[in-house]
Structures are given as structure tokens and as C-alpha cells.
mmCIF file with all atom_site columns, C-alpha atoms in Angstrom:
data_model
loop_
_atom_site.group_PDB
_atom_site.id
_atom_site.type_symbol
_atom_site.label_atom_id
_atom_site.label_alt_id
_atom_site.label_comp_id
_atom_site.label_asym_id
_atom_site.label_entity_id
_atom_site.label_seq_id
_atom_site.pdbx_PDB_ins_code
_atom_site.Cartn_x
_atom_site.Cartn_y
_atom_site.Cartn_z
_atom_site.occupancy
_atom_site.B_iso_or_equiv
_atom_site.pdbx_formal_charge
_atom_site.auth_seq_id
_atom_site.auth_comp_id
_atom_site.auth_asym_id
_atom_site.auth_atom_id
_atom_site.pdbx_PDB_model_num
ATOM 1   C CA . MET K 1 1   ? 95.302  68.057  122.648 1.00 0.00 ? 27  MET K CA 1
ATOM 2   C CA . ALA K 1 2   ? 94.393  71.075  124.786 1.00 0.00 ? 28  ALA K CA 1
ATOM 3   C CA . LYS K 1 3   ? 95.995  74.361  123.881 1.00 0.00 ? 29  LYS K CA 1
ATOM 4   C CA . GLY K 1 4   ? 98.798  75.654  126.095 1.00 0.00 ? 30  GLY K CA 1
ATOM 5   C CA . ILE K 1 5   ? 99.383  72.447  128.048 1.00 0.00 ? 31  ILE K CA 1
ATOM 6   C CA . MET K 1 6   ? 103.033 71.521  128.559 1.00 0.00 ? 32  MET K CA 1
ATOM 7   C CA . THR K 1 7   ? 103.307 67.964  127.246 1.00 0.00 ? 33  THR K CA 1
ATOM 8   C CA . ARG K 1 8   ? 106.765 67.877  125.624 1.00 0.00 ? 34  ARG K CA 1
ATOM 9   C CA . CYS K 1 9   ? 110.375 67.998  126.804 1.00 0.00 ? 35  CYS K CA 1
ATOM 10  C CA . GLY K 1 10  ? 109.713 66.988  130.406 1.00 0.00 ? 36  GLY K CA 1
ATOM 11  C CA . ASN K 1 11  ? 106.535 69.080  130.480 1.00 0.00 ? 37  ASN K CA 1
ATOM 12  C CA . THR K 1 12  ? 108.417 72.301  129.660 1.00 0.00 ? 38  THR K CA 1
ATOM 13  C CA . MET K 1 13  ? 107.081 72.811  126.092 1.00 0.00 ? 39  MET K CA 1
ATOM 14  C CA . THR K 1 14  ? 103.662 73.039  124.543 1.00 0.00 ? 40  THR K CA 1
ATOM 15  C CA . GLU K 1 15  ? 102.985 70.986  121.425 1.00 0.00 ? 41  GLU K CA 1
ATOM 16  C CA . SER K 1 16  ? 103.214 74.180  119.361 1.00 0.00 ? 42  SER K CA 1
ATOM 17  C CA . ALA K 1 17  ? 106.584 75.161  120.864 1.00 0.00 ? 43  ALA K CA 1
ATOM 18  C CA . TYR K 1 18  ? 107.869 71.616  120.297 1.00 0.00 ? 44  TYR K CA 1
ATOM 19  C CA . LEU K 1 19  ? 106.856 71.650  116.625 1.00 0.00 ? 45  LEU K CA 1
ATOM 20  C CA . ALA K 1 20  ? 108.322 75.155  116.170 1.00 0.00 ? 46  ALA K CA 1
ATOM 21  C CA . TRP K 1 21  ? 111.594 73.947  117.682 1.00 0.00 ? 47  TRP K CA 1
ATOM 22  C CA . ILE K 1 22  ? 111.737 71.011  115.239 1.00 0.00 ? 48  ILE K CA 1
ATOM 23  C CA . ARG K 1 23  ? 110.851 73.271  112.278 1.00 0.00 ? 49  ARG K CA 1
ATOM 24  C CA . SER K 1 24  ? 113.552 75.741  113.298 1.00 0.00 ? 50  SER K CA 1
ATOM 25  C CA . ALA K 1 25  ? 116.187 72.999  113.609 1.00 0.00 ? 51  ALA K CA 1
ATOM 26  C CA . LEU K 1 26  ? 115.310 71.556  110.189 1.00 0.00 ? 52  LEU K CA 1
ATOM 27  C CA . ARG K 1 27  ? 115.322 74.982  108.515 1.00 0.00 ? 53  ARG K CA 1
ATOM 28  C CA . SER K 1 28  ? 118.635 75.888  110.132 1.00 0.00 ? 54  SER K CA 1
ATOM 29  C CA . LYS K 1 29  ? 120.302 72.734  108.800 1.00 0.00 ? 55  LYS K CA 1
ATOM 30  C CA . SER K 1 30  ? 118.772 73.270  105.337 1.00 0.00 ? 56  SER K CA 1
ATOM 31  C CA . LEU K 1 31  ? 120.985 76.341  104.873 1.00 0.00 ? 57  LEU K CA 1
ATOM 32  C CA . LYS K 1 32  ? 123.899 73.940  104.317 1.00 0.00 ? 58  LYS K CA 1
ATOM 33  C CA . TRP K 1 33  ? 121.944 71.605  101.963 1.00 0.00 ? 59  TRP K CA 1
ATOM 34  C CA . PRO K 1 34  ? 124.076 71.195  98.770  1.00 0.00 ? 60  PRO K CA 1
ATOM 35  C CA . PRO K 1 35  ? 121.194 71.653  96.268  1.00 0.00 ? 61  PRO K CA 1
ATOM 36  C CA . ARG K 1 36  ? 120.447 75.005  97.933  1.00 0.00 ? 62  ARG K CA 1
ATOM 37  C CA . ALA K 1 37  ? 124.037 76.086  97.311  1.00 0.00 ? 63  ALA K CA 1
ATOM 38  C CA . GLU K 1 38  ? 123.713 74.855  93.720  1.00 0.00 ? 64  GLU K CA 1
ATOM 39  C CA . ALA K 1 39  ? 120.546 76.942  93.190  1.00 0.00 ? 65  ALA K CA 1
ATOM 40  C CA . LEU K 1 40  ? 122.429 80.026  94.364  1.00 0.00 ? 66  LEU K CA 1
ATOM 41  C CA . LYS K 1 41  ? 125.380 79.173  92.122  1.00 0.00 ? 67  LYS K CA 1
ATOM 42  C CA . LEU K 1 42  ? 123.097 78.834  89.088  1.00 0.00 ? 68  LEU K CA 1
ATOM 43  C CA . ALA K 1 43  ? 121.514 82.246  89.759  1.00 0.00 ? 69  ALA K CA 1
ATOM 44  C CA . ARG K 1 44  ? 124.710 84.222  90.283  1.00 0.00 ? 70  ARG K CA 1
ATOM 45  C CA . ARG K 1 45  ? 127.075 86.229  88.149  1.00 0.00 ? 71  ARG K CA 1
ATOM 46  C CA . ALA K 1 46  ? 130.231 88.172  88.899  1.00 0.00 ? 72  ALA K CA 1
ATOM 47  C CA . TYR K 1 47  ? 129.532 91.652  90.219  1.00 0.00 ? 73  TYR K CA 1
ATOM 48  C CA . LYS K 1 48  ? 131.198 94.429  88.231  1.00 0.00 ? 74  LYS K CA 1
ATOM 49  C CA . GLY K 1 49  ? 129.975 97.462  90.147  1.00 0.00 ? 75  GLY K CA 1
ATOM 50  C CA . ALA K 1 50  ? 131.788 99.952  92.336  1.00 0.00 ? 76  ALA K CA 1
ATOM 51  C CA . ASN K 1 51  ? 131.540 97.953  95.596  1.00 0.00 ? 77  ASN K CA 1
ATOM 52  C CA . LYS K 1 52  ? 134.936 96.237  95.817  1.00 0.00 ? 78  LYS K CA 1
ATOM 53  C CA . LEU K 1 53  ? 133.738 94.016  98.683  1.00 0.00 ? 79  LEU K CA 1
ATOM 54  C CA . GLN K 1 54  ? 130.919 92.428  96.655  1.00 0.00 ? 80  GLN K CA 1
ATOM 55  C CA . LYS K 1 55  ? 131.864 89.402  94.552  1.00 0.00 ? 81  LYS K CA 1
ATOM 56  C CA . TRP K 1 56  ? 128.490 88.105  93.273  1.00 0.00 ? 82  TRP K CA 1
ATOM 57  C CA . GLU K 1 57  ? 125.021 89.298  92.410  1.00 0.00 ? 83  GLU K CA 1
ATOM 58  C CA . PHE K 1 58  ? 121.953 87.062  92.123  1.00 0.00 ? 84  PHE K CA 1
ATOM 59  C CA . LEU K 1 59  ? 119.106 86.958  89.606  1.00 0.00 ? 85  LEU K CA 1
ATOM 60  C CA . CYS K 1 60  ? 115.537 87.014  90.940  1.00 0.00 ? 86  CYS K CA 1
ATOM 61  C CA . ALA K 1 61  ? 113.497 84.361  89.116  1.00 0.00 ? 87  ALA K CA 1
ATOM 62  C CA . ILE K 1 62  ? 110.380 86.569  89.119  1.00 0.00 ? 88  ILE K CA 1
ATOM 63  C CA . CYS K 1 63  ? 111.362 90.190  88.466  1.00 0.00 ? 89  CYS K CA 1
ATOM 64  C CA . GLY K 1 64  ? 114.648 89.502  86.674  1.00 0.00 ? 90  GLY K CA 1
ATOM 65  C CA . GLY K 1 65  ? 116.519 92.024  88.813  1.00 0.00 ? 91  GLY K CA 1
ATOM 66  C CA . TRP K 1 66  ? 120.043 91.462  90.141  1.00 0.00 ? 92  TRP K CA 1
ATOM 67  C CA . PHE K 1 67  ? 120.481 91.628  93.925  1.00 0.00 ? 93  PHE K CA 1
ATOM 68  C CA . LYS K 1 68  ? 123.071 91.278  96.643  1.00 0.00 ? 94  LYS K CA 1
ATOM 69  C CA . MET K 1 69  ? 123.024 87.935  98.437  1.00 0.00 ? 95  MET K CA 1
ATOM 70  C CA . LYS K 1 70  ? 121.604 89.582  101.572 1.00 0.00 ? 96  LYS K CA 1
ATOM 71  C CA . ASP K 1 71  ? 118.593 90.745  99.531  1.00 0.00 ? 97  ASP K CA 1
ATOM 72  C CA . CYS K 1 72  ? 117.731 87.250  98.238  1.00 0.00 ? 98  CYS K CA 1
ATOM 73  C CA . VAL K 1 73  ? 116.109 84.077  99.490  1.00 0.00 ? 99  VAL K CA 1
ATOM 74  C CA . VAL K 1 74  ? 116.030 80.530  98.117  1.00 0.00 ? 100 VAL K CA 1
ATOM 75  C CA . ASP K 1 75  ? 112.391 79.584  97.536  1.00 0.00 ? 101 ASP K CA 1
ATOM 76  C CA . HIS K 1 76  ? 110.870 76.124  97.157  1.00 0.00 ? 102 HIS K CA 1
ATOM 77  C CA . HIS K 1 77  ? 108.933 76.078  93.879  1.00 0.00 ? 103 HIS K CA 1
ATOM 78  C CA . PRO K 1 78  ? 106.772 74.513  92.509  1.00 0.00 ? 104 PRO K CA 1
ATOM 79  C CA . VAL K 1 79  ? 106.439 72.303  95.622  1.00 0.00 ? 105 VAL K CA 1
ATOM 80  C CA . ALA K 1 80  ? 106.540 74.449  98.782  1.00 0.00 ? 106 ALA K CA 1
ATOM 81  C CA . ALA K 1 81  ? 108.267 73.131  101.897 1.00 0.00 ? 107 ALA K CA 1
ATOM 82  C CA . GLY K 1 82  ? 104.949 73.431  103.723 1.00 0.00 ? 108 GLY K CA 1
ATOM 83  C CA . SER K 1 83  ? 104.445 73.589  107.449 1.00 0.00 ? 109 SER K CA 1
ATOM 84  C CA . ILE K 1 84  ? 104.464 71.397  110.522 1.00 0.00 ? 110 ILE K CA 1
ATOM 85  C CA . LEU K 1 85  ? 101.098 71.469  112.249 1.00 0.00 ? 111 LEU K CA 1
ATOM 86  C CA . SER K 1 86  ? 101.381 68.007  113.811 1.00 0.00 ? 112 SER K CA 1
ATOM 87  C CA . VAL K 1 87  ? 104.020 65.337  114.381 1.00 0.00 ? 113 VAL K CA 1
ATOM 88  C CA . GLU K 1 88  ? 102.679 63.517  111.305 1.00 0.00 ? 114 GLU K CA 1
ATOM 89  C CA . ASP K 1 89  ? 103.704 66.507  109.115 1.00 0.00 ? 115 ASP K CA 1
ATOM 90  C CA . ILE K 1 90  ? 107.417 66.302  110.007 1.00 0.00 ? 116 ILE K CA 1
ATOM 91  C CA . GLY K 1 91  ? 108.317 63.688  107.382 1.00 0.00 ? 117 GLY K CA 1
ATOM 92  C CA . THR K 1 92  ? 106.608 65.497  104.508 1.00 0.00 ? 118 THR K CA 1
ATOM 93  C CA . PHE K 1 93  ? 108.064 68.830  105.604 1.00 0.00 ? 119 PHE K CA 1
ATOM 94  C CA . ALA K 1 94  ? 111.606 67.402  105.767 1.00 0.00 ? 120 ALA K CA 1
ATOM 95  C CA . SER K 1 95  ? 111.199 65.676  102.397 1.00 0.00 ? 121 SER K CA 1
ATOM 96  C CA . ASN K 1 96  ? 109.994 68.903  100.753 1.00 0.00 ? 122 ASN K CA 1
ATOM 97  C CA . LEU K 1 97  ? 112.576 71.073  102.525 1.00 0.00 ? 123 LEU K CA 1
ATOM 98  C CA . TYR K 1 98  ? 115.513 68.874  101.527 1.00 0.00 ? 124 TYR K CA 1
ATOM 99  C CA . CYS K 1 99  ? 114.611 68.734  97.836  1.00 0.00 ? 125 CYS K CA 1
ATOM 100 C CA . GLU K 1 100 ? 116.669 68.741  94.655  1.00 0.00 ? 126 GLU K CA 1
ATOM 101 C CA . VAL K 1 101 ? 117.787 71.890  92.842  1.00 0.00 ? 127 VAL K CA 1
ATOM 102 C CA . ASP K 1 102 ? 114.959 71.642  90.285  1.00 0.00 ? 128 ASP K CA 1
ATOM 103 C CA . ASN K 1 103 ? 112.494 72.566  93.059  1.00 0.00 ? 129 ASN K CA 1
ATOM 104 C CA . LEU K 1 104 ? 114.466 75.643  94.169  1.00 0.00 ? 130 LEU K CA 1
ATOM 105 C CA . ARG K 1 105 ? 114.696 79.180  92.826  1.00 0.00 ? 131 ARG K CA 1
ATOM 106 C CA . VAL K 1 106 ? 116.265 82.429  93.972  1.00 0.00 ? 132 VAL K CA 1
ATOM 107 C CA . LEU K 1 107 ? 113.932 85.366  94.659  1.00 0.00 ? 133 LEU K CA 1
ATOM 108 C CA . CYS K 1 108 ? 114.464 88.886  95.926  1.00 0.00 ? 134 CYS K CA 1
ATOM 109 C CA . TYR K 1 109 ? 112.882 89.485  99.338  1.00 0.00 ? 135 TYR K CA 1
ATOM 110 C CA . GLU K 1 110 ? 110.129 91.671  97.914  1.00 0.00 ? 136 GLU K CA 1
ATOM 111 C CA . ASP K 1 111 ? 108.984 89.071  95.366  1.00 0.00 ? 137 ASP K CA 1
ATOM 112 C CA . HIS K 1 112 ? 109.274 86.272  97.936  1.00 0.00 ? 138 HIS K CA 1
ATOM 113 C CA . ALA K 1 113 ? 107.024 88.184  100.340 1.00 0.00 ? 139 ALA K CA 1
ATOM 114 C CA . ILE K 1 114 ? 104.495 88.782  97.559  1.00 0.00 ? 140 ILE K CA 1
ATOM 115 C CA . TRP K 1 115 ? 104.636 85.133  96.404  1.00 0.00 ? 141 TRP K CA 1
ATOM 116 C CA . THR K 1 116 ? 104.148 83.896  99.960  1.00 0.00 ? 142 THR K CA 1
ATOM 117 C CA . TYR K 1 117 ? 101.193 86.264  100.467 1.00 0.00 ? 143 TYR K CA 1
ATOM 118 C CA . ALA K 1 118 ? 99.627  85.127  97.172  1.00 0.00 ? 144 ALA K CA 1
ATOM 119 C CA . GLU K 1 119 ? 99.895  81.466  98.188  1.00 0.00 ? 145 GLU K CA 1
ATOM 120 C CA . LYS K 1 120 ? 98.537  82.136  101.669 1.00 0.00 ? 146 LYS K CA 1
ATOM 121 C CA . MET K 1 121 ? 95.591  84.242  100.460 1.00 0.00 ? 147 MET K CA 1
ATOM 122 C CA . GLY K 1 122 ? 94.824  82.201  97.334  1.00 0.00 ? 148 GLY K CA 1
ATOM 123 C CA . VAL K 1 123 ? 95.192  85.170  94.957  1.00 0.00 ? 149 VAL K CA 1
ATOM 124 C CA . SER K 1 124 ? 97.313  85.850  91.878  1.00 0.00 ? 150 SER K CA 1
ATOM 125 C CA . PHE K 1 125 ? 100.822 87.249  92.180  1.00 0.00 ? 151 PHE K CA 1
ATOM 126 C CA . GLU K 1 126 ? 99.661  90.580  90.710  1.00 0.00 ? 152 GLU K CA 1
ATOM 127 C CA . GLU K 1 127 ? 96.726  90.834  93.140  1.00 0.00 ? 153 GLU K CA 1
ATOM 128 C CA . ALA K 1 128 ? 99.120  90.099  96.009  1.00 0.00 ? 154 ALA K CA 1
ATOM 129 C CA . ARG K 1 129 ? 101.585 92.721  94.749  1.00 0.00 ? 155 ARG K CA 1
ATOM 130 C CA . THR K 1 130 ? 98.802  95.329  94.614  1.00 0.00 ? 156 THR K CA 1
ATOM 131 C CA . ALA K 1 131 ? 97.628  94.413  98.137  1.00 0.00 ? 157 ALA K CA 1
ATOM 132 C CA . LYS K 1 132 ? 101.179 94.585  99.574  1.00 0.00 ? 158 LYS K CA 1
ATOM 133 C CA . GLN K 1 133 ? 101.963 97.878  97.822  1.00 0.00 ? 159 GLN K CA 1
ATOM 134 C CA . THR K 1 134 ? 98.664  99.389  98.952  1.00 0.00 ? 160 THR K CA 1
ATOM 135 C CA . SER K 1 135 ? 99.260  98.289  102.537 1.00 0.00 ? 161 SER K CA 1
ATOM 136 C CA . SER K 1 136 ? 102.773 99.723  102.495 1.00 0.00 ? 162 SER K CA 1
ATOM 137 C CA . PHE K 1 137 ? 101.727 103.024 100.920 1.00 0.00 ? 163 PHE K CA 1
ATOM 138 C CA . MET K 1 138 ? 98.770  103.496 103.274 1.00 0.00 ? 164 MET K CA 1
ATOM 139 C CA . LYS K 1 139 ? 101.256 103.643 106.179 1.00 0.00 ? 165 LYS K CA 1
ATOM 140 C CA . GLN K 1 140 ? 102.471 106.982 104.788 1.00 0.00 ? 166 GLN K CA 1
ATOM 141 C CA . ASP K 1 141 ? 101.254 110.212 106.300 1.00 0.00 ? 167 ASP K CA 1
ATOM 142 C CA . LYS K 1 142 ? 97.641  110.909 105.243 1.00 0.00 ? 168 LYS K CA 1
ATOM 143 C CA . ASP K 1 143 ? 98.674  114.138 103.487 1.00 0.00 ? 169 ASP K CA 1
ATOM 144 C CA . ILE K 1 144 ? 101.179 112.268 101.291 1.00 0.00 ? 170 ILE K CA 1
ATOM 145 C CA . VAL K 1 145 ? 98.508  109.746 100.266 1.00 0.00 ? 171 VAL K CA 1
ATOM 146 C CA . ILE K 1 146 ? 96.023  112.537 99.504  1.00 0.00 ? 172 ILE K CA 1
ATOM 147 C CA . GLN K 1 147 ? 98.633  114.454 97.486  1.00 0.00 ? 173 GLN K CA 1
ATOM 148 C CA . PHE K 1 148 ? 99.358  111.295 95.431  1.00 0.00 ? 174 PHE K CA 1
ATOM 149 C CA . LEU K 1 149 ? 95.642  110.818 94.782  1.00 0.00 ? 175 LEU K CA 1
ATOM 150 C CA . LYS K 1 150 ? 95.160  114.492 93.793  1.00 0.00 ? 176 LYS K CA 1
ATOM 151 C CA . GLU K 1 151 ? 98.152  114.356 91.420  1.00 0.00 ? 177 GLU K CA 1
ATOM 152 C CA . ASN K 1 152 ? 96.553  111.377 89.694  1.00 0.00 ? 178 ASN K CA 1
ATOM 153 C CA . GLY K 1 153 ? 93.141  112.959 89.162  1.00 0.00 ? 179 GLY K CA 1
ATOM 154 C CA . ILE K 1 154 ? 91.187  111.290 91.961  1.00 0.00 ? 180 ILE K CA 1
ATOM 155 C CA . ALA K 1 155 ? 88.142  113.343 93.029  1.00 0.00 ? 181 ALA K CA 1
ATOM 156 C CA . ALA K 1 156 ? 87.962  114.646 96.617  1.00 0.00 ? 182 ALA K CA 1
ATOM 157 C CA . GLU K 1 157 ? 84.918  112.494 97.451  1.00 0.00 ? 183 GLU K CA 1
ATOM 158 C CA . ASP K 1 158 ? 87.013  109.405 96.607  1.00 0.00 ? 184 ASP K CA 1
ATOM 159 C CA . TYR K 1 159 ? 89.584  110.125 99.344  1.00 0.00 ? 185 TYR K CA 1
ATOM 160 C CA . SER K 1 160 ? 87.455  111.657 102.113 1.00 0.00 ? 186 SER K CA 1
ATOM 161 C CA . ASN K 1 161 ? 88.149  108.770 104.550 1.00 0.00 ? 187 ASN K CA 1
ATOM 162 C CA . THR K 1 162 ? 90.685  105.976 105.016 1.00 0.00 ? 188 THR K CA 1
ATOM 163 C CA . SER K 1 163 ? 88.555  103.315 103.352 1.00 0.00 ? 189 SER K CA 1
ATOM 164 C CA . LYS K 1 164 ? 87.956  105.457 100.259 1.00 0.00 ? 190 LYS K CA 1
ATOM 165 C CA . ARG K 1 165 ? 91.639  106.438 100.091 1.00 0.00 ? 191 ARG K CA 1
ATOM 166 C CA . LYS K 1 166 ? 92.652  102.771 100.221 1.00 0.00 ? 192 LYS K CA 1
ATOM 167 C CA . LYS K 1 167 ? 90.218  101.827 97.422  1.00 0.00 ? 193 LYS K CA 1
ATOM 168 C CA . SER K 1 168 ? 91.471  104.720 95.272  1.00 0.00 ? 194 SER K CA 1
ATOM 169 C CA . VAL K 1 169 ? 95.115  103.787 95.879  1.00 0.00 ? 195 VAL K CA 1
ATOM 170 C CA . GLU K 1 170 ? 94.382  100.129 94.992  1.00 0.00 ? 196 GLU K CA 1
ATOM 171 C CA . LYS K 1 171 ? 92.662  101.251 91.780  1.00 0.00 ? 197 LYS K CA 1
ATOM 172 C CA . LEU K 1 172 ? 95.661  103.363 90.735  1.00 0.00 ? 198 LEU K CA 1
ATOM 173 C CA . PHE K 1 173 ? 98.110  100.572 91.600  1.00 0.00 ? 199 PHE K CA 1
ATOM 174 C CA . ARG K 1 174 ? 96.105  98.074  89.504  1.00 0.00 ? 200 ARG K CA 1
ATOM 175 C CA . GLU K 1 175 ? 96.394  100.559 86.625  1.00 0.00 ? 201 GLU K CA 1
ATOM 176 C CA . GLY K 1 176 ? 100.175 100.622 87.095  1.00 0.00 ? 202 GLY K CA 1
ATOM 177 C CA . VAL K 1 177 ? 100.453 104.051 88.716  1.00 0.00 ? 203 VAL K CA 1
ATOM 178 C CA . ILE K 1 178 ? 102.996 103.477 91.500  1.00 0.00 ? 204 ILE K CA 1
ATOM 179 C CA . PRO K 1 179 ? 104.552 106.266 93.610  1.00 0.00 ? 205 PRO K CA 1
ATOM 180 C CA . GLU K 1 180 ? 108.334 106.581 93.490  1.00 0.00 ? 206 GLU K CA 1
ATOM 181 C CA . CYS K 1 181 ? 108.679 105.687 97.191  1.00 0.00 ? 207 CYS K CA 1
ATOM 182 C CA . LEU K 1 182 ? 107.478 102.108 96.472  1.00 0.00 ? 208 LEU K CA 1
ATOM 183 C CA . ILE K 1 183 ? 109.760 101.319 93.555  1.00 0.00 ? 209 ILE K CA 1
ATOM 184 C CA . ASN K 1 184 ? 112.301 98.674  94.596  1.00 0.00 ? 210 ASN K CA 1
ATOM 185 C CA . THR K 1 185 ? 115.614 100.288 95.541  1.00 0.00 ? 211 THR K CA 1
ATOM 186 C CA . ASN K 1 186 ? 117.524 97.042  96.295  1.00 0.00 ? 212 ASN K CA 1
ATOM 187 C CA . LYS K 1 187 ? 118.061 96.184  92.626  1.00 0.00 ? 213 LYS K CA 1
ATOM 188 C CA . LEU K 1 188 ? 121.587 96.499  91.303  1.00 0.00 ? 214 LEU K CA 1
ATOM 189 C CA . GLU K 1 189 ? 122.172 98.251  88.009  1.00 0.00 ? 215 GLU K CA 1
#
């Protein structure tokens, strides 16, 4: 089918828009799926902190941190919900999306973004974490990045341009040297 041709909904939607509309409707309804609620229930505990308005906190299945509900997502694992690239994919997508609780886990947003990136790029979780952290840190002002590199013993020739700075930052991150500004602040104590 040619790209951009309106063939659906009385010739008002492209095939892509039609499939996106179906995916959106299915995902919206999945928020009320009982096994999803059960997964959240299994990952929660009573909150005992200072915020009187917060009743529960939720355990991230990857990092083990406790988070507010708004900082969590229910992830399909080990079988991902997948995507809808054609009409033939709708059945499989719906079947995977509306799964049982044993295929669901609660993740913090940061770990979910890293997990999704790792799956998409075909790399390990740790490689994805390093790539995401590097990308985030490289958005800082150049002087902040250079100061971080200097403080960690990186030679001037290894940060003389953006490409070299990025490689040096990645190297430090792989070694576990992470600047304070990237440490997750959404975790509850």
C-alpha cells in the first residue's frame, strides 16, 4: 500500500493512522485490565513517609527502588506486547497486551526507558543504561562536561571535541563513575 494514501475511515485516515488509532484504543482499555491491577497490588507496600496524601509506594523489579505510582509503569515481560505494523498484527498484539499477571512487572520510568532502548537496539541493559546516561549528560553545558572529565583525570586531548568528550564520558560511565546530576532522584527512602 502506498504511503500517505487515505484508505481508511471513509478515506480520512492513512493505514498508519488507522493502526495507531487501534493501538491507542487497545492500550487505553488495557489500563483497566484486572491482571494489570494485580501486578501493581503485588508490587506495592504502605507508604510511611511524610507525605500524608500518599498511600502506597511501588517496587521496581529491576533497581529495587520504591517509587510513587506516577513514577512507575507496568511492563510486559518476558513477552512484550509488541507492535501493530499491519492489520494481521492486531490479534497477536491484543493477546500479548491482555496477558496474565505472570507476564507483567512494575518498573520505574527510568528503568523502563532503558529496558525499552535495550530491546530496540539489541544491546544489554547495562549498555543501554550507559548510552542513555551518556546522552543525557552530554546535553549539559560543555563546561560542565569538561569539568567532570577533568575531575576524573581525563587528559585534555581526550575532550578537545564533542566526539572525544562523548567517548570519555561513556568510558567513565562504564567504569561506574556517574555525576551526581544523573543519580535517580525519584526513589523514595
